[in-house]
Amino acid sequence: MVLCELDPRIRDSVRKIDETRWLVGSTMVCEITNTPSKSNTSIEKDIPGERNTLPETDTPCETTTLPETYSPREDDAVATWGGSDDEQIIYVLRKRRVDEDVMATEEPGDGDNLVYWAETAGAVWKIGNAYIKVHSWIEGMEKEEATINFVKENTCINVPKVIQAWIEEPLNRSFLITQQMNGQTLQQAWKSLTEEQHKQIASTIASFIEILSAFTSDRFQSVTGAGVADDHLNVEQPWSEPSWKPHFLRPMSPLRLKEFLSWSPALLEIDERFRFYHADLGPTNIMVTGDGGVVGIIDWESAAFYPDFWLGTKPCVSAGYLLEFCDADNEVTQDTAWGYALRDALEAKGFSFRGDVYIKWKKALKRPNEKAVEEEKELN
């Protein structure tokens, strides 16, 4: 693939205009406000909980009453959220006004609240107690908020609260704002937890996977019938494609999937039903408490209905399940402990590691990229 930036760059999708405003995409502005109010408004904040088993369907929350001085303009306010724990601030997401000056006073990266950057394809900002996730987008992709809503409505698994989501087609990017979830990531907490707590967390996540897998589909697809974004099961992105362009498999029936994988001399058995799976349960996407309770799961963009073998196999073949630690010299070391702990917990649930099937799948993808892409287009 060709290293190529979107215009504007993905990391410029959220720009700090001044001390109280951020430009979000080309149509929205986030601002700190304290304009006069006619009535109280309230927002919800999650209460930290100790969850060593499955969370309850209705997550406890407390209501924080906003000051009497706060009120968004009714004609342009879209959403509101609170500040971080040490901030007594209210943030308003509103439509950009026609004559509003949004020229940034600072260079990109200087105070823009950027917390994660995935080269040319995605970035995340933290403003107050909310995360703004921006991802490159093309027609045919699933909207992450649709997946989050599906899980929220059908299971007891705690997911991020969606504040607002939209797509800017002219900019080829999606925007998702979610409320910060309590706790810390498993990556952050790992070294402070005991081996027994590691196993308990793995057991809880395996239970979540079991719950999700009860939902099935007769097609390899997302919750709304869109494409599946998992590079491990797809052909390599052609060199002719720009690096920002999302690479995903179009929805396929078992028959069409068999045709797509027919390049392999080894016959692959394809399930007639596909199971719903998060597919990215690495240590940075699992939120836990200090004593090892599981708070919830974040980052649902890869979730879809997958072949059965993938549920117990991916934790041991994906680098996303590795723990990473920096030493005093800033040297990064990687640890497979989480992937193998989850594999063992999944084995106990009946989801076996099927490296043999994965090898056959990968062999089936080894043909010229141009041919593979053409085959996929023909199948869909």
Tab-separated table of C-alpha atoms in Angstrom:
chain	number	residue	atom	x	y	z
A	1	MET	CA	0.000	0.000	0.000
A	2	VAL	CA	1.068	3.583	-0.602
A	3	LEU	CA	1.740	5.750	2.470
A	4	CYS	CA	-0.841	8.456	1.958
A	5	GLU	CA	-2.525	10.952	4.285
A	6	LEU	CA	-6.115	12.085	4.165
A	7	ASP	CA	-6.665	15.802	3.615
A	8	PRO	CA	-6.796	17.159	6.245
A	9	ARG	CA	-4.623	14.618	8.054
A	10	ILE	CA	-6.404	12.228	10.397
A	11	ARG	CA	-4.517	13.673	13.371
A	12	ASP	CA	-5.852	17.129	12.495
A	13	SER	CA	-9.483	15.995	12.790
A	14	VAL	CA	-9.720	17.672	16.210
A	15	ARG	CA	-7.961	21.029	16.536
A	16	LYS	CA	-7.753	23.321	19.548
A	17	ILE	CA	-8.964	26.760	18.494
A	18	ASP	CA	-8.357	28.594	21.773
A	19	GLU	CA	-8.528	27.947	25.522
A	20	THR	CA	-12.225	27.043	25.465
A	21	ARG	CA	-12.944	25.632	21.984
A	22	TRP	CA	-11.971	22.710	19.750
A	23	LEU	CA	-12.937	22.249	16.108
A	24	VAL	CA	-14.179	18.656	15.659
A	25	GLY	CA	-14.173	17.683	12.000
A	26	SER	CA	-15.486	20.480	9.808
A	27	THR	CA	-19.008	20.853	11.185
A	28	MET	CA	-18.797	20.625	14.997
A	29	VAL	CA	-17.252	22.648	17.807
A	30	CYS	CA	-16.643	21.485	21.367
A	31	GLU	CA	-16.491	24.264	23.914
A	32	ILE	CA	-16.388	24.944	27.626
A	33	THR	CA	-19.446	27.001	28.501
A	34	ASN	CA	-21.014	28.763	31.495
A	35	THR	CA	-23.748	30.791	29.841
A	36	PRO	CA	-26.913	31.675	31.836
A	37	SER	CA	-29.363	28.829	32.337
A	38	LYS	CA	-33.120	28.732	32.782
A	39	SER	CA	-33.080	25.282	34.330
A	40	ASN	CA	-30.751	22.651	35.638
A	41	THR	CA	-29.326	20.059	33.277
A	42	SER	CA	-27.676	16.843	34.396
A	43	ILE	CA	-25.225	14.313	33.067
A	44	GLU	CA	-24.406	10.815	34.204
A	45	LYS	CA	-21.112	9.558	35.530
A	46	ASP	CA	-20.316	5.900	36.016
A	47	ILE	CA	-19.621	4.908	39.619
A	48	PRO	CA	-16.535	2.719	39.928
A	49	GLY	CA	-17.624	-0.810	40.719
A	50	GLU	CA	-15.958	-3.982	41.885
A	51	ARG	CA	-16.942	-6.618	39.377
A	52	ASN	CA	-15.301	-10.015	39.614
A	53	THR	CA	-18.122	-11.674	37.685
A	54	LEU	CA	-20.505	-10.519	34.981
A	55	PRO	CA	-21.769	-6.936	35.423
A	56	GLU	CA	-25.462	-6.354	35.924
A	57	THR	CA	-27.528	-5.236	32.967
A	58	ASP	CA	-28.318	-1.846	34.515
A	59	THR	CA	-24.957	-0.345	35.439
A	60	PRO	CA	-25.237	1.756	38.626
A	61	CYS	CA	-24.638	5.442	38.057
A	62	GLU	CA	-24.855	8.681	39.939
A	63	THR	CA	-26.305	11.916	38.604
A	64	THR	CA	-24.219	15.066	38.764
A	65	THR	CA	-26.262	18.253	38.672
A	66	LEU	CA	-24.801	21.004	36.533
A	67	PRO	CA	-24.534	24.528	37.904
A	68	GLU	CA	-27.424	26.949	37.435
A	69	THR	CA	-25.164	29.057	35.174
A	70	TYR	CA	-24.973	26.405	32.453
A	71	SER	CA	-27.167	26.063	29.381
A	72	PRO	CA	-26.280	25.257	25.775
A	73	ARG	CA	-27.952	27.266	23.047
A	74	GLU	CA	-31.016	25.271	22.054
A	75	ASP	CA	-30.526	25.974	18.347
A	76	ASP	CA	-27.075	24.416	17.986
A	77	ALA	CA	-26.206	22.225	21.003
A	78	VAL	CA	-25.875	18.534	20.155
A	79	ALA	CA	-24.466	16.881	23.307
A	80	THR	CA	-22.869	17.640	26.667
A	81	TRP	CA	-20.474	15.901	29.048
A	82	GLY	CA	-18.515	16.606	32.194
A	83	GLY	CA	-14.895	17.267	32.998
A	84	SER	CA	-12.347	14.831	34.346
A	85	ASP	CA	-12.397	13.910	38.037
A	86	ASP	CA	-10.496	17.046	39.003
A	87	GLU	CA	-12.416	19.371	36.670
A	88	GLN	CA	-15.653	21.134	37.555
A	89	ILE	CA	-16.303	21.893	33.894
A	90	ILE	CA	-19.045	21.237	31.369
A	91	TYR	CA	-18.259	20.610	27.689
A	92	VAL	CA	-20.804	21.238	24.932
A	93	LEU	CA	-20.679	19.771	21.447
A	94	ARG	CA	-22.514	22.069	19.069
A	95	LYS	CA	-22.849	22.867	15.410
A	96	ARG	CA	-20.228	25.167	13.977
A	97	ARG	CA	-21.768	28.583	13.445
A	98	VAL	CA	-21.740	30.055	9.954
A	99	ASP	CA	-19.506	33.053	10.674
A	100	GLU	CA	-17.498	31.461	13.484
A	101	ASP	CA	-13.742	31.983	13.427
A	102	VAL	CA	-12.212	28.526	13.842
A	103	MET	CA	-8.641	29.369	12.913
A	104	ALA	CA	-6.471	27.431	15.378
A	105	THR	CA	-4.104	29.484	17.506
A	106	GLU	CA	-1.793	26.532	18.142
A	107	GLU	CA	0.086	24.133	15.911
A	108	PRO	CA	-1.268	20.556	15.684
A	109	GLY	CA	-0.192	18.483	18.651
A	110	ASP	CA	0.316	21.468	20.951
A	111	GLY	CA	-2.555	21.136	23.388
A	112	ASP	CA	-4.941	19.318	21.058
A	113	ASN	CA	-5.576	16.583	23.697
A	114	LEU	CA	-4.386	13.824	21.337
A	115	VAL	CA	-3.872	10.573	23.286
A	116	TYR	CA	-3.527	7.984	20.496
A	117	TRP	CA	-2.517	8.121	16.868
A	118	ALA	CA	-2.646	5.199	14.412
A	119	GLU	CA	-0.594	6.703	11.597
A	120	THR	CA	-2.854	7.649	8.663
A	121	ALA	CA	-6.017	5.766	9.627
A	122	GLY	CA	-7.161	6.753	13.120
A	123	ALA	CA	-6.657	8.879	16.211
A	124	VAL	CA	-8.216	9.450	19.656
A	125	TRP	CA	-8.510	12.620	21.726
A	126	LYS	CA	-9.554	13.031	25.377
A	127	ILE	CA	-11.542	16.135	26.286
A	128	GLY	CA	-12.974	16.163	29.785
A	129	ASN	CA	-14.348	12.728	30.635
A	130	ALA	CA	-15.003	11.861	26.992
A	131	TYR	CA	-12.955	10.266	24.227
A	132	ILE	CA	-13.299	11.419	20.614
A	133	LYS	CA	-12.351	8.604	18.251
A	134	VAL	CA	-11.813	9.424	14.583
A	135	HIS	CA	-11.270	6.751	11.958
A	136	SER	CA	-10.922	6.809	8.182
A	137	TRP	CA	-14.175	5.665	6.602
A	138	ILE	CA	-15.541	4.458	3.281
A	139	GLU	CA	-18.931	3.156	2.228
A	140	GLY	CA	-19.584	-0.413	3.373
A	141	MET	CA	-17.963	-0.131	6.817
A	142	GLU	CA	-19.805	-0.801	10.043
A	143	LYS	CA	-20.479	2.081	12.395
A	144	GLU	CA	-18.971	1.257	15.792
A	145	GLU	CA	-21.864	2.879	17.653
A	146	ALA	CA	-24.258	0.387	16.020
A	147	THR	CA	-22.234	-2.487	17.434
A	148	ILE	CA	-22.038	-0.886	20.884
A	149	ASN	CA	-25.806	-0.380	20.893
A	150	PHE	CA	-26.363	-4.007	19.837
A	151	VAL	CA	-24.267	-5.281	22.767
A	152	LYS	CA	-25.859	-2.852	25.221
A	153	GLU	CA	-29.393	-3.824	24.211
A	154	ASN	CA	-28.824	-7.585	24.150
A	155	THR	CA	-26.298	-8.421	26.888
A	156	CYS	CA	-25.161	-7.507	30.383
A	157	ILE	CA	-21.664	-6.575	29.205
A	158	ASN	CA	-20.638	-3.049	30.150
A	159	VAL	CA	-19.752	-0.981	27.077
A	160	PRO	CA	-18.833	2.691	26.627
A	161	LYS	CA	-21.705	5.159	26.730
A	162	VAL	CA	-22.086	6.756	23.311
A	163	ILE	CA	-22.409	10.534	23.551
A	164	GLN	CA	-22.526	11.320	19.835
A	165	ALA	CA	-21.505	9.768	16.510
A	166	TRP	CA	-21.521	10.940	12.909
A	167	ILE	CA	-19.790	10.510	9.560
A	168	GLU	CA	-18.299	13.253	7.418
A	169	GLU	CA	-18.345	11.666	3.987
A	170	PRO	CA	-16.472	14.522	2.237
A	171	LEU	CA	-13.591	13.983	4.697
A	172	ASN	CA	-13.776	10.158	4.545
A	173	ARG	CA	-13.866	9.788	8.311
A	174	SER	CA	-16.140	8.748	11.158
A	175	PHE	CA	-16.458	10.426	14.560
A	176	LEU	CA	-17.435	8.625	17.769
A	177	ILE	CA	-17.597	10.334	21.171
A	178	THR	CA	-17.910	8.069	24.209
A	179	GLN	CA	-17.894	8.683	27.922
A	180	GLN	CA	-14.758	7.627	29.753
A	181	MET	CA	-15.170	4.258	31.442
A	182	ASN	CA	-14.002	3.889	35.039
A	183	GLY	CA	-10.970	1.863	36.016
A	184	GLN	CA	-7.752	1.339	34.086
A	185	THR	CA	-6.795	-0.866	31.195
A	186	LEU	CA	-5.604	-4.394	31.881
A	187	GLN	CA	-2.287	-3.338	30.342
A	188	GLN	CA	-1.897	-0.599	32.963
A	189	ALA	CA	-2.975	-2.834	35.853
A	190	TRP	CA	-1.253	-6.089	34.896
A	191	LYS	CA	1.894	-5.860	37.033
A	192	SER	CA	-0.058	-4.833	40.145
A	193	LEU	CA	-2.341	-7.871	39.914
A	194	THR	CA	-1.665	-11.409	41.084
A	195	GLU	CA	-1.556	-14.482	38.859
A	196	GLU	CA	-4.855	-15.603	40.354
A	197	GLN	CA	-6.424	-12.250	39.451
A	198	HIS	CA	-5.073	-12.618	35.900
A	199	LYS	CA	-6.831	-15.974	35.639
A	200	GLN	CA	-10.065	-14.563	37.078
A	201	ILE	CA	-10.058	-11.732	34.534
A	202	ALA	CA	-9.438	-14.229	31.727
A	203	SER	CA	-12.330	-16.348	32.999
A	204	THR	CA	-14.659	-13.321	33.050
A	205	ILE	CA	-13.672	-12.286	29.524
A	206	ALA	CA	-14.165	-15.879	28.340
A	207	SER	CA	-17.669	-15.722	29.837
A	208	PHE	CA	-18.315	-12.510	27.888
A	209	ILE	CA	-17.143	-14.230	24.705
A	210	GLU	CA	-19.494	-17.129	25.442
A	211	ILE	CA	-22.423	-14.722	25.907
A	212	LEU	CA	-21.686	-12.922	22.641
A	213	SER	CA	-21.183	-16.172	20.712
A	214	ALA	CA	-24.803	-17.135	21.389
A	215	PHE	CA	-25.755	-14.575	18.738
A	216	THR	CA	-25.244	-16.096	15.306
A	217	SER	CA	-25.658	-15.192	11.653
A	218	ASP	CA	-25.795	-17.112	8.399
A	219	ARG	CA	-23.291	-14.633	6.920
A	220	PHE	CA	-19.738	-13.525	7.693
A	221	GLN	CA	-20.654	-9.891	8.429
A	222	SER	CA	-21.114	-7.149	11.029
A	223	VAL	CA	-24.226	-6.613	13.180
A	224	THR	CA	-25.963	-4.553	10.478
A	225	GLY	CA	-24.729	-6.572	7.502
A	226	ALA	CA	-21.655	-4.462	6.716
A	227	GLY	CA	-18.083	-5.617	6.104
A	228	VAL	CA	-15.710	-7.314	8.557
A	229	ALA	CA	-12.535	-5.502	9.605
A	230	ASP	CA	-9.925	-8.078	10.642
A	231	ASP	CA	-6.661	-8.017	8.715
A	232	HIS	CA	-5.674	-11.484	9.971
A	233	LEU	CA	-8.443	-13.064	7.876
A	234	ASN	CA	-8.068	-10.844	4.833
A	235	VAL	CA	-5.631	-10.642	1.937
A	236	GLU	CA	-2.872	-8.051	2.221
A	237	GLN	CA	-3.879	-4.581	1.168
A	238	PRO	CA	-2.746	-3.964	-2.449
A	239	TRP	CA	0.208	-1.629	-2.895
A	240	SER	CA	-1.934	0.518	-5.149
A	241	GLU	CA	-4.284	1.385	-2.258
A	242	PRO	CA	-3.608	4.430	-0.036
A	243	SER	CA	-2.646	3.571	3.556
A	244	TRP	CA	-5.553	5.537	5.041
A	245	LYS	CA	-8.164	3.482	3.176
A	246	PRO	CA	-9.908	0.916	5.403
A	247	HIS	CA	-9.351	-2.685	4.347
A	248	PHE	CA	-12.208	-5.060	5.108
A	249	LEU	CA	-13.968	-8.149	3.800
A	250	ARG	CA	-17.384	-7.704	2.266
A	251	PRO	CA	-20.234	-9.756	3.792
A	252	MET	CA	-20.203	-13.372	2.589
A	253	SER	CA	-22.394	-16.424	2.870
A	254	PRO	CA	-20.673	-19.757	3.678
A	255	LEU	CA	-20.741	-20.654	-0.027
A	256	ARG	CA	-19.166	-17.392	-1.142
A	257	LEU	CA	-16.571	-17.606	1.608
A	258	LYS	CA	-15.610	-21.093	0.389
A	259	GLU	CA	-15.200	-19.683	-3.112
A	260	PHE	CA	-13.083	-16.819	-1.802
A	261	LEU	CA	-10.806	-19.306	0.001
A	262	SER	CA	-10.715	-21.840	-2.818
A	263	TRP	CA	-7.139	-20.902	-3.776
A	264	SER	CA	-5.872	-23.199	-1.020
A	265	PRO	CA	-5.208	-26.838	-1.945
A	266	ALA	CA	-6.274	-27.749	1.605
A	267	LEU	CA	-10.041	-28.017	1.854
A	268	LEU	CA	-11.460	-25.680	4.499
A	269	GLU	CA	-14.638	-26.569	6.325
A	270	ILE	CA	-16.761	-23.441	6.666
A	271	ASP	CA	-19.438	-23.278	9.349
A	272	GLU	CA	-23.012	-22.702	8.269
A	273	ARG	CA	-23.432	-20.249	11.155
A	274	PHE	CA	-21.060	-17.487	12.278
A	275	ARG	CA	-20.676	-16.384	15.900
A	276	PHE	CA	-20.626	-12.829	17.220
A	277	TYR	CA	-17.182	-11.939	18.579
A	278	HIS	CA	-15.429	-8.771	19.752
A	279	ALA	CA	-12.223	-9.917	17.979
A	280	ASP	CA	-9.865	-7.407	19.631
A	281	LEU	CA	-9.738	-8.321	23.322
A	282	GLY	CA	-6.158	-7.271	23.908
A	283	PRO	CA	-5.033	-5.821	27.265
A	284	THR	CA	-5.652	-2.217	26.172
A	285	ASN	CA	-9.345	-2.845	25.460
A	286	ILE	CA	-10.323	-4.390	28.801
A	287	MET	CA	-11.073	-2.053	31.723
A	288	VAL	CA	-10.463	-3.359	35.247
A	289	THR	CA	-10.483	-2.191	38.861
A	290	GLY	CA	-7.458	-2.123	41.121
A	291	ASP	CA	-8.429	-5.446	42.683
A	292	GLY	CA	-8.915	-7.259	39.391
A	293	GLY	CA	-12.631	-6.817	38.768
A	294	VAL	CA	-13.693	-6.373	35.139
A	295	VAL	CA	-15.419	-3.034	34.543
A	296	GLY	CA	-16.135	-3.372	30.833
A	297	ILE	CA	-14.837	-3.645	27.274
A	298	ILE	CA	-14.000	-0.837	24.843
A	299	ASP	CA	-13.105	-0.563	21.137
A	300	TRP	CA	-15.788	-2.543	19.255
A	301	GLU	CA	-14.844	-1.584	15.693
A	302	SER	CA	-13.755	-5.131	14.713
A	303	ALA	CA	-16.718	-6.942	16.276
A	304	ALA	CA	-18.704	-9.087	13.838
A	305	PHE	CA	-19.977	-12.590	13.155
A	306	TYR	CA	-16.904	-14.800	12.690
A	307	PRO	CA	-16.154	-18.466	11.928
A	308	ASP	CA	-16.217	-20.560	15.095
A	309	PHE	CA	-12.492	-21.411	15.047
A	310	TRP	CA	-11.491	-17.754	15.334
A	311	LEU	CA	-12.879	-17.279	18.863
A	312	GLY	CA	-10.336	-19.551	20.514
A	313	THR	CA	-7.520	-18.931	18.052
A	314	LYS	CA	-7.028	-15.179	17.719
A	315	PRO	CA	-5.629	-14.546	21.247
A	316	CYS	CA	-2.545	-16.601	20.330
A	317	VAL	CA	-1.900	-15.321	16.816
A	318	SER	CA	-2.548	-11.577	17.090
A	319	ALA	CA	0.059	-9.080	18.303
A	320	GLY	CA	-2.808	-7.045	19.728
A	321	TYR	CA	-3.030	-9.505	22.642
A	322	LEU	CA	0.582	-8.933	23.713
A	323	LEU	CA	1.428	-7.033	26.883
A	324	GLU	CA	4.072	-4.345	26.353
A	325	PHE	CA	6.349	-2.878	29.002
A	326	CYS	CA	9.084	-0.236	28.915
A	327	ASP	CA	12.224	-0.579	31.031
A	328	ALA	CA	14.375	2.218	32.454
A	329	ASP	CA	16.103	2.621	29.089
A	330	ASN	CA	12.759	2.878	27.258
A	331	GLU	CA	13.326	-0.522	25.699
A	332	VAL	CA	9.992	-2.231	24.965
A	333	THR	CA	9.514	-5.861	25.941
A	334	GLN	CA	6.522	-7.978	25.000
A	335	ASP	CA	4.787	-10.674	27.027
A	336	THR	CA	2.381	-13.352	25.778
A	337	ALA	CA	0.917	-14.041	29.246
A	338	TRP	CA	-2.485	-12.438	28.587
A	339	GLY	CA	-3.070	-14.198	25.263
A	340	TYR	CA	-2.284	-17.598	26.738
A	341	ALA	CA	-4.341	-16.959	29.892
A	342	LEU	CA	-7.333	-16.107	27.706
A	343	ARG	CA	-6.680	-19.134	25.476
A	344	ASP	CA	-6.811	-21.434	28.521
A	345	ALA	CA	-10.012	-19.811	29.790
A	346	LEU	CA	-11.604	-20.167	26.362
A	347	GLU	CA	-10.539	-23.811	26.156
A	348	ALA	CA	-12.457	-24.417	29.384
A	349	LYS	CA	-15.535	-22.931	27.697
A	350	GLY	CA	-15.199	-25.201	24.677
A	351	PHE	CA	-13.528	-22.697	22.335
A	352	SER	CA	-10.382	-24.502	21.232
A	353	PHE	CA	-7.227	-23.098	19.704
A	354	ARG	CA	-7.298	-24.149	16.025
A	355	GLY	CA	-3.939	-23.171	14.648
A	356	ASP	CA	-4.308	-25.803	11.932
A	357	VAL	CA	-7.421	-24.136	10.536
A	358	TYR	CA	-5.783	-20.711	10.697
A	359	ILE	CA	-2.766	-21.973	8.724
A	360	LYS	CA	-5.095	-23.328	6.028
A	361	TRP	CA	-6.948	-20.009	5.960
A	362	LYS	CA	-3.706	-18.049	5.519
A	363	LYS	CA	-2.585	-20.383	2.728
A	364	ALA	CA	-5.879	-19.772	1.002
A	365	LEU	CA	-5.142	-16.042	0.956
A	366	LYS	CA	-1.702	-16.378	-0.658
A	367	ARG	CA	-2.393	-15.423	-4.236
A	368	PRO	CA	-1.679	-12.178	-6.112
A	369	ASN	CA	-3.377	-9.286	-4.340
A	370	GLU	CA	-4.943	-8.002	-7.561
A	371	LYS	CA	-6.588	-11.377	-8.170
A	372	ALA	CA	-7.847	-11.582	-4.585
A	373	VAL	CA	-9.350	-8.119	-4.737
A	374	GLU	CA	-11.066	-8.864	-8.038
A	375	GLU	CA	-12.424	-12.134	-6.637
A	376	GLU	CA	-13.859	-10.342	-3.623
A	377	LYS	CA	-15.561	-7.768	-5.866
A	378	GLU	CA	-17.039	-10.521	-8.032
A	379	LEU	CA	-18.383	-12.364	-4.988
A	380	ASN	CA	-20.192	-9.294	-3.767
